[in-house]
């Protein structure tokens, strides 16, 4: 295995920031203010936050909870382990993590699995929750 010899990731390697930027190129990311409209339009909203974060910060109404470590198997339309609502490869899927980083990587992976409308929520659950707090003030 080649070791990195510089902060740019070295030859053939990416830094996490580079990988994140590359992953987001093909995503039509959803703004927190638009999440409800996405749900109303039939999008599948998937909350990948760990149980500890959901217990601490609250649930995302209308979202399906899928652990990040099994996400691809649950959403790949060709997988025998998919959830029933994941049979339509053309369905819009919005992945939500805590702050909008791991969800971008996950959405990119889902696109590579043949789910071209997979995307994520800008700023994740925290941005959505902050918007909801502002709206209720």
PDB file of C-alpha atoms in Angstrom, residues 32-106:
ATOM      1  CA  UNK A  32     -33.920  22.252   4.277  1.00  0.00           C
ATOM      2  CA  UNK A  33     -36.814  24.562   3.317  1.00  0.00           C
ATOM      3  CA  UNK A  34     -37.637  22.237   0.402  1.00  0.00           C
ATOM      4  CA  UNK A  35     -37.659  18.927   2.276  1.00  0.00           C
ATOM      5  CA  UNK A  36     -41.396  18.952   2.997  1.00  0.00           C
ATOM      6  CA  UNK A  37     -42.128  19.670  -0.673  1.00  0.00           C
ATOM      7  CA  UNK A  38     -39.919  16.718  -1.646  1.00  0.00           C
ATOM      8  CA  UNK A  39     -41.923  14.468   0.697  1.00  0.00           C
ATOM      9  CA  UNK A  40     -45.210  15.723  -0.706  1.00  0.00           C
ATOM     10  CA  UNK A  41     -43.874  15.026  -4.199  1.00  0.00           C
ATOM     11  CA  UNK A  42     -43.296  11.376  -3.335  1.00  0.00           C
ATOM     12  CA  UNK A  43     -39.617  11.383  -2.468  1.00  0.00           C
ATOM     13  CA  UNK A  44     -38.362   8.720  -0.120  1.00  0.00           C
ATOM     14  CA  UNK A  45     -36.655  10.494   2.783  1.00  0.00           C
ATOM     15  CA  UNK A  46     -34.070   8.309   4.497  1.00  0.00           C
ATOM     16  CA  UNK A  47     -32.615   9.189   7.906  1.00  0.00           C
ATOM     17  CA  UNK A  48     -29.235   7.499   8.363  1.00  0.00           C
ATOM     18  CA  UNK A  49     -28.384   9.078  11.721  1.00  0.00           C
ATOM     19  CA  UNK A  50     -27.369   6.672  14.486  1.00  0.00           C
ATOM     20  CA  UNK A  51     -29.938   5.905  17.164  1.00  0.00           C
ATOM     21  CA  UNK A  52     -28.022   8.032  19.695  1.00  0.00           C
ATOM     22  CA  UNK A  53     -28.394  11.133  17.516  1.00  0.00           C
ATOM     23  CA  UNK A  54     -32.072  10.455  16.877  1.00  0.00           C
ATOM     24  CA  UNK A  55     -32.704  10.003  20.607  1.00  0.00           C
ATOM     25  CA  UNK A  56     -30.780  13.193  21.438  1.00  0.00           C
ATOM     26  CA  UNK A  57     -32.076  15.452  18.659  1.00  0.00           C
ATOM     27  CA  UNK A  58     -35.392  13.919  17.678  1.00  0.00           C
ATOM     28  CA  UNK A  59     -36.906  12.054  14.789  1.00  0.00           C
ATOM     29  CA  UNK A  60     -37.377  13.368  11.261  1.00  0.00           C
ATOM     30  CA  UNK A  61     -41.135  13.166  10.573  1.00  0.00           C
ATOM     31  CA  UNK A  62     -41.976  11.102   7.517  1.00  0.00           C
ATOM     32  CA  UNK A  63     -38.489   9.647   7.117  1.00  0.00           C
ATOM     33  CA  UNK A  64     -37.602   5.983   6.904  1.00  0.00           C
ATOM     34  CA  UNK A  65     -34.722   5.101   9.218  1.00  0.00           C
ATOM     35  CA  UNK A  66     -32.025   2.963   7.635  1.00  0.00           C
ATOM     36  CA  UNK A  67     -28.678   2.396   9.293  1.00  0.00           C
ATOM     37  CA  UNK A  68     -25.844   3.706   7.167  1.00  0.00           C
ATOM     38  CA  UNK A  69     -24.041   0.367   7.185  1.00  0.00           C
ATOM     39  CA  UNK A  70     -26.905  -1.353   5.300  1.00  0.00           C
ATOM     40  CA  UNK A  71     -28.173   1.578   3.222  1.00  0.00           C
ATOM     41  CA  UNK A  72     -27.083   0.300  -0.192  1.00  0.00           C
ATOM     42  CA  UNK A  73     -28.585  -3.163   0.379  1.00  0.00           C
ATOM     43  CA  UNK A  74     -31.903  -1.666   1.534  1.00  0.00           C
ATOM     44  CA  UNK A  75     -32.257   0.745  -1.400  1.00  0.00           C
ATOM     45  CA  UNK A  76     -30.730  -1.077  -4.380  1.00  0.00           C
ATOM     46  CA  UNK A  77     -33.763  -2.151  -6.458  1.00  0.00           C
ATOM     47  CA  UNK A  78     -31.928  -5.347  -7.461  1.00  0.00           C
ATOM     48  CA  UNK A  79     -31.106  -6.360  -3.888  1.00  0.00           C
ATOM     49  CA  UNK A  80     -33.096  -9.157  -2.274  1.00  0.00           C
ATOM     50  CA  UNK A  81     -32.671  -7.210   0.994  1.00  0.00           C
ATOM     51  CA  UNK A  82     -34.255  -3.969  -0.227  1.00  0.00           C
ATOM     52  CA  UNK A  83     -37.131  -2.340   1.594  1.00  0.00           C
ATOM     53  CA  UNK A  84     -40.518  -2.588  -0.181  1.00  0.00           C
ATOM     54  CA  UNK A  85     -40.550   1.114  -1.085  1.00  0.00           C
ATOM     55  CA  UNK A  86     -37.209   0.829  -2.900  1.00  0.00           C
ATOM     56  CA  UNK A  87     -38.373  -1.045  -5.977  1.00  0.00           C
ATOM     57  CA  UNK A  88     -38.534   1.987  -8.277  1.00  0.00           C
ATOM     58  CA  UNK A  89     -35.092   3.079  -9.461  1.00  0.00           C
ATOM     59  CA  UNK A  90     -36.513   6.367 -10.765  1.00  0.00           C
ATOM     60  CA  UNK A  91     -37.907   7.452  -7.384  1.00  0.00           C
ATOM     61  CA  UNK A  92     -36.388  10.511  -5.768  1.00  0.00           C
ATOM     62  CA  UNK A  93     -34.420   9.548  -2.646  1.00  0.00           C
ATOM     63  CA  UNK A  94     -33.171  12.148  -0.175  1.00  0.00           C
ATOM     64  CA  UNK A  95     -30.569  10.913   2.299  1.00  0.00           C
ATOM     65  CA  UNK A  96     -30.348  12.771   5.609  1.00  0.00           C
ATOM     66  CA  UNK A  97     -27.444  12.451   8.017  1.00  0.00           C
ATOM     67  CA  UNK A  98     -26.610  14.710  10.942  1.00  0.00           C
ATOM     68  CA  UNK A  99     -24.826  17.549   9.119  1.00  0.00           C
ATOM     69  CA  UNK A 100     -24.915  16.743   5.397  1.00  0.00           C
ATOM     70  CA  UNK A 101     -21.523  15.133   4.847  1.00  0.00           C
ATOM     71  CA  UNK A 102     -21.888  11.356   4.980  1.00  0.00           C
ATOM     72  CA  UNK A 103     -25.235  11.720   3.221  1.00  0.00           C
ATOM     73  CA  UNK A 104     -23.492  13.198   0.175  1.00  0.00           C
ATOM     74  CA  UNK A 105     -21.124  10.237  -0.009  1.00  0.00           C
ATOM     75  CA  UNK A 106     -24.047   7.830   0.411  1.00  0.00           C
TER      76      UNK A 106
END
